[in-house]
Tab-separated table of C-alpha atoms in Angstrom:
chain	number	residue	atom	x	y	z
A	101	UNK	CA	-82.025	29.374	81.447
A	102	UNK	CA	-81.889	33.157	80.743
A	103	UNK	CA	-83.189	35.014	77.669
A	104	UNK	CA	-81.951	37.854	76.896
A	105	UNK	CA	-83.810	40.266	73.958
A	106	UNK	CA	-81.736	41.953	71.874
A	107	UNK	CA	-82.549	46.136	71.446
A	108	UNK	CA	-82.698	45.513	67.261
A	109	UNK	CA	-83.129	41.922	65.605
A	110	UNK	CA	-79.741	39.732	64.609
A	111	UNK	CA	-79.562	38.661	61.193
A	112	UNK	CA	-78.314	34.749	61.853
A	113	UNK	CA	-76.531	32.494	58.677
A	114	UNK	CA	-79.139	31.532	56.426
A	115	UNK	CA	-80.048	35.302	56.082
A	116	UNK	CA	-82.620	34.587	59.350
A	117	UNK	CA	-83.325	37.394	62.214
A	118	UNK	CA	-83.703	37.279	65.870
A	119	UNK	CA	-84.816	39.092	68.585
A	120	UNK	CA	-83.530	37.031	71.520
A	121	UNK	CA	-81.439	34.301	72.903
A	122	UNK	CA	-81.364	32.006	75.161
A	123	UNK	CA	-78.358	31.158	77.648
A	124	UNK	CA	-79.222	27.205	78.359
A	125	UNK	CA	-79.051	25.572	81.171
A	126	UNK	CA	-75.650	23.622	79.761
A	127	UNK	CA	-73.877	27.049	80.475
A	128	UNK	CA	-74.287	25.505	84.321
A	129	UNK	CA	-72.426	22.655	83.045
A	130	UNK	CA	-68.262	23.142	83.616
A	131	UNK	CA	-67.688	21.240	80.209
A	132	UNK	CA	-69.262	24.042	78.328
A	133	UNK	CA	-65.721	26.243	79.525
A	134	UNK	CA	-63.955	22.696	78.095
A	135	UNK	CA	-60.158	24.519	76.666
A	136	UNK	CA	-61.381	27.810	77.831
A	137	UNK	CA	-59.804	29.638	80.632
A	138	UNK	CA	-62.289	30.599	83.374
A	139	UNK	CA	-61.241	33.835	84.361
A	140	UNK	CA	-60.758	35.065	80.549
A	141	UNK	CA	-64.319	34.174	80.256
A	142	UNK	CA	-65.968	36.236	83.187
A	143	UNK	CA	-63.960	39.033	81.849
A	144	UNK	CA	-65.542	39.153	79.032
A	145	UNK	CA	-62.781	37.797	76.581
A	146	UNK	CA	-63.879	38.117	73.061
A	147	UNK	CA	-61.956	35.122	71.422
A	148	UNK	CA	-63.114	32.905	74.429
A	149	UNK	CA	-67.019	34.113	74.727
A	150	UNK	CA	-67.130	33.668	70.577
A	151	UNK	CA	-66.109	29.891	71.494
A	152	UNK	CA	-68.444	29.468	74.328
A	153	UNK	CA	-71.660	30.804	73.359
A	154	UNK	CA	-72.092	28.401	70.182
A	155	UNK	CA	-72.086	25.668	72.996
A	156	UNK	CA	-74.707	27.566	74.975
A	157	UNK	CA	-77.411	29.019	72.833
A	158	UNK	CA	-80.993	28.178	71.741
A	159	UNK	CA	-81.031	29.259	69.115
A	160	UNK	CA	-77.800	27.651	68.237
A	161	UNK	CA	-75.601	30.389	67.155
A	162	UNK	CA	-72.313	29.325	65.103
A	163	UNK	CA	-69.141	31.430	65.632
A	164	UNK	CA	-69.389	33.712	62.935
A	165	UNK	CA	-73.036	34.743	63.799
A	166	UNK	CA	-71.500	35.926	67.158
A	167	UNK	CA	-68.427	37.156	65.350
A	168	UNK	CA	-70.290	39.485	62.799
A	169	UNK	CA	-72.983	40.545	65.474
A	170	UNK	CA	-73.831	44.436	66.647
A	171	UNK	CA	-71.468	45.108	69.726
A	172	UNK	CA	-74.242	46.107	71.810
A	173	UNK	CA	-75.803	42.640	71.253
A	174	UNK	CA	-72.930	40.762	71.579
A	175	UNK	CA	-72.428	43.212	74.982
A	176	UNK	CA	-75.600	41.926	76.332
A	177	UNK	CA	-74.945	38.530	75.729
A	178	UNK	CA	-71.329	38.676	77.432
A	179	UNK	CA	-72.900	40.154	80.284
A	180	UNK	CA	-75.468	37.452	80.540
A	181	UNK	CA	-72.533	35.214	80.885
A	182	UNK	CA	-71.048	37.188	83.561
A	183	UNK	CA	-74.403	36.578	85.435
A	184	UNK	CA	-74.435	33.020	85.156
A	185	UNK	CA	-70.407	33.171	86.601
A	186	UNK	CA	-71.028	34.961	89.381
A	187	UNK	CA	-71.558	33.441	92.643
A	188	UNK	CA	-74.608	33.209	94.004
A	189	UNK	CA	-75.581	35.285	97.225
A	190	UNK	CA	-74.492	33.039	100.945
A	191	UNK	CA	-76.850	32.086	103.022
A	192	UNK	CA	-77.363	34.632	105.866
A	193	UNK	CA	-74.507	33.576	107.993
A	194	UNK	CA	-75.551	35.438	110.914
A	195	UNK	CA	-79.135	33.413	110.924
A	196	UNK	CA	-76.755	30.460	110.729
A	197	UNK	CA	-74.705	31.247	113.417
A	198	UNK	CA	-76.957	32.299	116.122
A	199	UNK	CA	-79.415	28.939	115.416
């Protein structure tokens, strides 16, 4: 899980704010991408991140609270995405290697 705090809070349906959210651990999961295309998604695709992060969210966010957010917010959370996509760093192959 990842949190990430907005810079201002995010007024949410039912006229709520927030100051963060959190990626959950189901963004780990491949069915969260489920009729999404992978690489549209690391690059930051609006239509497909406004699809995904509803699934991913605590709290919970519904398509139009992502749709109607500040950029910069909506920025932060894209990149947070980005994060979780990218591969993680290979073992030191040349420890490997010599052992």
């Amino acid at each position: 899980m990842s949190t990430v705090k907005f810079n201002s809070p995010v007024k949410i349906q039912g006229g709520r704010e927030i100051e963060e959210v959190t990626i959950t651990d189901t963004m780990r999961q491949a069915g969260a991408l489920r009729g999404l295309k992978l690489w549209e998604v690391a690059t930051g695709d609006v239509n497909s991140l406004i699809t995904l992060l509803p699934r991913v969210t605590q709290p919970r966010l519904t398509e139009q609270d992502i749709a109607s957010m500040p950029i910069d917010c909506f920025a932060q959370l894209a990149n947070e995405v980005a994060t979780f996509l990218a591969p993680s760093a290979p073992l030191e192959e040349t420890d490997a290697q010599e052992n």
